[in-house]
Amino acid sequence: QVQLVESGGGLVQAGGSLRLACAASGRTFSSYAMGWFRQAPGKEREFVAAISSTYYEYYADSMRGRFAISRDNAKYTVYLQMNSLKPEDTALYYCALAPLPLAAQAMGIKSRYDYWGQGTQVTVSS
């Protein structure tokens, strides 16, 4: 059974930074694509960033240049570095795992990910 646990959320001022982490179980972690999604109250869950098993990075347009995804296979962990945070970034951030290879154009599609963490809250004050 795959388990994902997010951490690193918190309260920051606009313009500040946070680094989220997602620890995964499983001996084949390096074979999976990993993604980050977020959901604010009353809104749909939206794609943030993803990284493939070959370290290809893909970002939503609004996050590109501010956020950076990375992975450390030795630690079974994926990270999301968030800079220049804005109040509209406030949301519950979820880590997700895709057990099958993803084409670059499919990395932002929610249905391609089969396993999800419980989320970590990010709140940005103005």
PDB file of C-alpha atoms in Angstrom:
ATOM      1  CA  GLN A   1       0.000   0.000   0.000  1.00  0.00           C
ATOM      2  CA  VAL A   2       1.339   3.444  -0.968  1.00  0.00           C
ATOM      3  CA  GLN A   3       1.286   6.122   1.734  1.00  0.00           C
ATOM      4  CA  LEU A   4       2.002   9.831   1.231  1.00  0.00           C
ATOM      5  CA  VAL A   5       2.519  12.317   4.079  1.00  0.00           C
ATOM      6  CA  GLU A   6       2.838  16.069   3.450  1.00  0.00           C
ATOM      7  CA  SER A   7       4.554  18.553   5.777  1.00  0.00           C
ATOM      8  CA  GLY A   8       5.948  22.093   5.808  1.00  0.00           C
ATOM      9  CA  GLY A   9       2.778  24.159   5.572  1.00  0.00           C
ATOM     10  CA  GLY A  10       2.144  27.172   7.763  1.00  0.00           C
ATOM     11  CA  LEU A  11       1.351  30.880   7.962  1.00  0.00           C
ATOM     12  CA  VAL A  12       3.549  33.361   6.077  1.00  0.00           C
ATOM     13  CA  GLN A  13       3.349  36.982   4.948  1.00  0.00           C
ATOM     14  CA  ALA A  14       2.876  37.878   1.301  1.00  0.00           C
ATOM     15  CA  GLY A  15       6.240  37.766  -0.443  1.00  0.00           C
ATOM     16  CA  GLY A  16       7.571  35.078   1.868  1.00  0.00           C
ATOM     17  CA  SER A  17       8.629  31.496   1.182  1.00  0.00           C
ATOM     18  CA  LEU A  18       7.758  27.967   2.280  1.00  0.00           C
ATOM     19  CA  ARG A  19       9.164  24.550   1.425  1.00  0.00           C
ATOM     20  CA  LEU A  20       6.721  21.653   1.414  1.00  0.00           C
ATOM     21  CA  ALA A  21       7.783  18.010   1.619  1.00  0.00           C
ATOM     22  CA  CYS A  22       6.002  14.761   0.797  1.00  0.00           C
ATOM     23  CA  ALA A  23       7.367  11.505   2.190  1.00  0.00           C
ATOM     24  CA  ALA A  24       6.335   8.354   0.329  1.00  0.00           C
ATOM     25  CA  SER A  25       6.400   4.668   1.130  1.00  0.00           C
ATOM     26  CA  GLY A  26       7.349   2.035  -1.423  1.00  0.00           C
ATOM     27  CA  ARG A  27      10.530   0.486  -2.750  1.00  0.00           C
ATOM     28  CA  THR A  28       9.847   1.660  -6.325  1.00  0.00           C
ATOM     29  CA  PHE A  29       9.486   5.387  -5.543  1.00  0.00           C
ATOM     30  CA  SER A  30      12.021   6.305  -8.228  1.00  0.00           C
ATOM     31  CA  SER A  31       9.749   4.811 -10.928  1.00  0.00           C
ATOM     32  CA  TYR A  32       6.789   7.110 -10.161  1.00  0.00           C
ATOM     33  CA  ALA A  33       5.781  10.557 -11.328  1.00  0.00           C
ATOM     34  CA  MET A  34       4.923  12.841  -8.388  1.00  0.00           C
ATOM     35  CA  GLY A  35       2.654  15.865  -8.375  1.00  0.00           C
ATOM     36  CA  TRP A  36       1.414  18.705  -6.184  1.00  0.00           C
ATOM     37  CA  PHE A  37      -2.187  19.967  -6.288  1.00  0.00           C
ATOM     38  CA  ARG A  38      -4.023  22.529  -4.161  1.00  0.00           C
ATOM     39  CA  GLN A  39      -7.601  23.277  -3.164  1.00  0.00           C
ATOM     40  CA  ALA A  40      -9.081  26.401  -1.593  1.00  0.00           C
ATOM     41  CA  PRO A  41     -12.530  26.381   0.087  1.00  0.00           C
ATOM     42  CA  GLY A  42     -15.318  26.414  -2.493  1.00  0.00           C
ATOM     43  CA  LYS A  43     -12.942  25.834  -5.405  1.00  0.00           C
ATOM     44  CA  GLU A  44     -11.889  22.861  -7.535  1.00  0.00           C
ATOM     45  CA  ARG A  45      -8.638  21.069  -6.842  1.00  0.00           C
ATOM     46  CA  GLU A  46      -6.052  22.490  -9.239  1.00  0.00           C
ATOM     47  CA  PHE A  47      -2.684  21.378 -10.548  1.00  0.00           C
ATOM     48  CA  VAL A  48       0.446  23.077  -9.202  1.00  0.00           C
ATOM     49  CA  ALA A  49       3.545  21.150 -10.341  1.00  0.00           C
ATOM     50  CA  ALA A  50       4.809  17.655 -11.176  1.00  0.00           C
ATOM     51  CA  ILE A  51       8.094  15.831 -11.663  1.00  0.00           C
ATOM     52  CA  SER A  52       8.644  12.641 -13.649  1.00  0.00           C
ATOM     53  CA  SER A  53      10.805   9.623 -12.847  1.00  0.00           C
ATOM     54  CA  THR A  54      13.422  11.151 -15.164  1.00  0.00           C
ATOM     55  CA  TYR A  55      13.313  14.537 -13.350  1.00  0.00           C
ATOM     56  CA  TYR A  56      11.304  16.351 -16.020  1.00  0.00           C
ATOM     57  CA  GLU A  57       9.471  19.281 -14.369  1.00  0.00           C
ATOM     58  CA  TYR A  58       6.052  20.602 -15.369  1.00  0.00           C
ATOM     59  CA  TYR A  59       4.278  23.630 -13.855  1.00  0.00           C
ATOM     60  CA  ALA A  60       0.926  25.363 -14.039  1.00  0.00           C
ATOM     61  CA  ASP A  61       1.379  28.714 -15.791  1.00  0.00           C
ATOM     62  CA  SER A  62       0.561  30.771 -12.691  1.00  0.00           C
ATOM     63  CA  MET A  63       3.219  28.987 -10.622  1.00  0.00           C
ATOM     64  CA  ARG A  64       6.036  28.880 -13.163  1.00  0.00           C
ATOM     65  CA  GLY A  65       8.966  31.012 -12.014  1.00  0.00           C
ATOM     66  CA  ARG A  66       7.782  31.199  -8.386  1.00  0.00           C
ATOM     67  CA  PHE A  67       7.538  27.522  -7.453  1.00  0.00           C
ATOM     68  CA  ALA A  68      10.085  24.731  -7.932  1.00  0.00           C
ATOM     69  CA  ILE A  69       9.543  20.988  -7.587  1.00  0.00           C
ATOM     70  CA  SER A  70      12.331  18.507  -6.846  1.00  0.00           C
ATOM     71  CA  ARG A  71      12.775  14.943  -5.613  1.00  0.00           C
ATOM     72  CA  ASP A  72      15.266  12.985  -3.541  1.00  0.00           C
ATOM     73  CA  ASN A  73      14.825   9.309  -4.363  1.00  0.00           C
ATOM     74  CA  ALA A  74      17.220   8.209  -1.616  1.00  0.00           C
ATOM     75  CA  LYS A  75      14.876   9.810   0.947  1.00  0.00           C
ATOM     76  CA  TYR A  76      11.641   8.806  -0.838  1.00  0.00           C
ATOM     77  CA  THR A  77      10.659  12.491  -0.757  1.00  0.00           C
ATOM     78  CA  VAL A  78       9.369  15.124  -3.177  1.00  0.00           C
ATOM     79  CA  TYR A  79       9.599  18.859  -2.384  1.00  0.00           C
ATOM     80  CA  LEU A  80       7.833  22.037  -3.434  1.00  0.00           C
ATOM     81  CA  GLN A  81       9.758  25.282  -2.904  1.00  0.00           C
ATOM     82  CA  MET A  82       7.341  28.226  -2.947  1.00  0.00           C
ATOM     83  CA  ASN A  83       8.658  31.788  -3.274  1.00  0.00           C
ATOM     84  CA  SER A  84       7.016  35.206  -3.639  1.00  0.00           C
ATOM     85  CA  LEU A  85       3.853  33.858  -2.057  1.00  0.00           C
ATOM     86  CA  LYS A  86       0.571  35.682  -2.598  1.00  0.00           C
ATOM     87  CA  PRO A  87      -2.697  35.598  -0.600  1.00  0.00           C
ATOM     88  CA  GLU A  88      -4.316  33.743  -3.515  1.00  0.00           C
ATOM     89  CA  ASP A  89      -1.853  30.874  -2.916  1.00  0.00           C
ATOM     90  CA  THR A  90      -3.710  30.094   0.325  1.00  0.00           C
ATOM     91  CA  ALA A  91      -5.010  26.512   0.065  1.00  0.00           C
ATOM     92  CA  LEU A  92      -4.664  22.946   1.249  1.00  0.00           C
ATOM     93  CA  TYR A  93      -1.751  21.460  -0.703  1.00  0.00           C
ATOM     94  CA  TYR A  94      -1.840  17.769  -1.663  1.00  0.00           C
ATOM     95  CA  CYS A  95       0.885  15.414  -2.811  1.00  0.00           C
ATOM     96  CA  ALA A  96      -0.032  12.748  -5.389  1.00  0.00           C
ATOM     97  CA  LEU A  97       1.604   9.720  -7.033  1.00  0.00           C
ATOM     98  CA  ALA A  98       1.139   8.204 -10.503  1.00  0.00           C
ATOM     99  CA  PRO A  99       2.147   4.515 -10.707  1.00  0.00           C
ATOM    100  CA  LEU A 100       2.329   4.532 -14.524  1.00  0.00           C
ATOM    101  CA  PRO A 101       4.505   6.628 -16.848  1.00  0.00           C
ATOM    102  CA  LEU A 102       2.983   9.988 -17.825  1.00  0.00           C
ATOM    103  CA  ALA A 103       3.391  11.874 -21.066  1.00  0.00           C
ATOM    104  CA  ALA A 104       4.424  15.485 -20.486  1.00  0.00           C
ATOM    105  CA  GLN A 105       1.016  16.796 -21.572  1.00  0.00           C
ATOM    106  CA  ALA A 106      -0.745  14.482 -19.066  1.00  0.00           C
ATOM    107  CA  MET A 107       1.219  15.444 -15.964  1.00  0.00           C
ATOM    108  CA  GLY A 108      -1.331  18.074 -14.916  1.00  0.00           C
ATOM    109  CA  ILE A 109      -4.388  15.788 -15.135  1.00  0.00           C
ATOM    110  CA  LYS A 110      -5.786  14.737 -11.746  1.00  0.00           C
ATOM    111  CA  SER A 111      -7.179  11.404 -12.947  1.00  0.00           C
ATOM    112  CA  ARG A 112      -3.690  10.161 -13.824  1.00  0.00           C
ATOM    113  CA  TYR A 113      -2.718  10.101 -10.139  1.00  0.00           C
ATOM    114  CA  ASP A 114      -3.898   7.128  -8.072  1.00  0.00           C
ATOM    115  CA  TYR A 115      -2.583   7.930  -4.586  1.00  0.00           C
ATOM    116  CA  TRP A 116      -3.016  11.085  -2.492  1.00  0.00           C
ATOM    117  CA  GLY A 117      -1.810  12.447   0.823  1.00  0.00           C
ATOM    118  CA  GLN A 118      -4.016  14.148   3.420  1.00  0.00           C
ATOM    119  CA  GLY A 119      -2.752  17.642   2.624  1.00  0.00           C
ATOM    120  CA  THR A 120      -0.857  20.428   4.396  1.00  0.00           C
ATOM    121  CA  GLN A 121      -2.335  23.908   4.909  1.00  0.00           C
ATOM    122  CA  VAL A 122      -0.626  26.986   3.458  1.00  0.00           C
ATOM    123  CA  THR A 123      -1.945  30.393   4.528  1.00  0.00           C
ATOM    124  CA  VAL A 124      -0.533  33.642   3.116  1.00  0.00           C
ATOM    125  CA  SER A 125      -1.459  36.889   4.872  1.00  0.00           C
ATOM    126  CA  SER A 126      -1.559  40.292   3.185  1.00  0.00           C
TER     127      SER A 126
END
